């Protein structure tokens, strides 16, 4: 169990929730959305309303397509042949709180202590997670008081805070908060003093760093 | 198999409950007759060939049987729930990518859905369906393309003008009750 975060101030946009509801986001974005929703009932409910649109579309009979004559029988055979869906026993008393919600743990192969970090610059560490190639998602660890390299980007960038906090022109971002940035926004997130800030960040285009990292280094790092 | 005539007043949620509690094949058959042709249409519009769509439809309907205990009628209508199963199958089979899902909300007998909540949510879902039928053709097509087609996320128009706020509020209340029951 991850535990809910009640003080979330920065949420997902309607376009992202609709993209997730319709199954049209790159996998990297799906991961950020699913991780935020694990922490945020407000967006979970908003997602439910967008999924209801899909439900209403599917319910309209106008262009239903006949299934095979024996479809019901073969489905019942499928059900009989399948292993029983195990009844998951839920812990009533939550065990030790984890930093990463379940969908993220699935990609990391564990919680925060299982991440294989690589240093990039200025004390910042990252770990790229494997997803389909239309977008990339990485974990970032920014030391307290340190700045993320200043960059602009071409497409959409999502940054979800999992631990610690950062601040930029849009305000303070703490656990559960997600920043949705587009190409017009040039921001310089700075981790709040003290604790290291752990973020999950997805981009659908390579970042263009200004300053700190020379272009040549970007290719090696894979940012 | 013929497409069954519209059964608008059918209580689908009660049928799913019978599948869950009694392994009731007649209830499942009724759900199958209504939803299987619709799921197949959805998958074909999403780009699946006829044979693949047929195969995936049967898998989606089998999932309905296997996961009937997971269905919470205070948070989704049966068509919405089936839509999410079909959508996940689409991502898996057509787009061939993993689908990260939000952490589940545990719920057991102590958090049985509240019947008044269930009723309201089902009514709100019907209202949404009616509102969608009244949309101007152009806007309807756009929404259909977003959900059934492959409109990329940057093209998706999130401003649907549909009454989604009320449904959201109902789901929000159901989630609060659930959290409360979990302690
Ligand atoms: Zn949120």
Short mmCIF file of N, CA and C in Angstrom, two decimals, chain B residues 17 20 23 43 69 115-116 120-121 125-126 147 150 154 177:
data_model
loop_
_atom_site.label_atom_id
_atom_site.label_comp_id
_atom_site.label_asym_id
_atom_site.label_seq_id
_atom_site.Cartn_x
_atom_site.Cartn_y
_atom_site.Cartn_z
N UNK B 17 -23.48 -9.33 -11.08
CA UNK B 17 -23.48 -9.85 -9.72
C UNK B 17 -23.82 -11.35 -9.71
N UNK B 20 -20.88 -13.28 -10.76
CA UNK B 20 -19.91 -13.33 -9.68
C UNK B 20 -20.32 -14.32 -8.59
N UNK B 23 -22.06 -17.94 -10.48
CA UNK B 23 -21.50 -18.49 -11.72
C UNK B 23 -22.65 -18.82 -12.69
N UNK B 43 -13.31 -3.09 -31.41
CA UNK B 43 -11.97 -3.56 -31.76
C UNK B 43 -11.70 -3.41 -33.26
N UNK B 69 -15.85 -10.27 -9.70
CA UNK B 69 -15.78 -9.84 -8.29
C UNK B 69 -15.13 -8.47 -8.13
N UNK B 115 -26.35 1.00 -2.23
CA UNK B 115 -27.35 0.87 -3.31
C UNK B 115 -27.80 2.22 -3.86
N UNK B 116 -27.92 3.22 -2.99
CA UNK B 116 -28.33 4.54 -3.48
C UNK B 116 -27.26 5.11 -4.40
N UNK B 120 -27.65 6.13 -8.43
CA UNK B 120 -27.32 7.46 -8.96
C UNK B 120 -26.29 7.35 -10.06
N UNK B 121 -25.27 6.55 -9.84
CA UNK B 121 -24.23 6.45 -10.87
C UNK B 121 -24.80 5.90 -12.16
N UNK B 125 -24.94 7.78 -15.78
CA UNK B 125 -24.38 7.17 -16.99
C UNK B 125 -25.40 7.21 -18.13
N UNK B 126 -26.68 6.97 -17.80
CA UNK B 126 -27.71 7.04 -18.83
C UNK B 126 -27.85 8.46 -19.36
N UNK B 147 -11.68 7.99 -29.10
CA UNK B 147 -11.81 6.77 -28.31
C UNK B 147 -11.61 5.50 -29.13
N UNK B 150 -7.23 6.50 -33.59
CA UNK B 150 -5.86 6.63 -33.10
C UNK B 150 -5.43 8.08 -33.06
N UNK B 154 -1.83 14.53 -28.38
CA UNK B 154 -1.73 15.98 -28.54
C UNK B 154 -2.87 16.54 -29.40
N UNK B 177 -16.10 6.83 0.37
CA UNK B 177 -16.71 5.80 1.21
C UNK B 177 -15.77 4.60 1.33
#
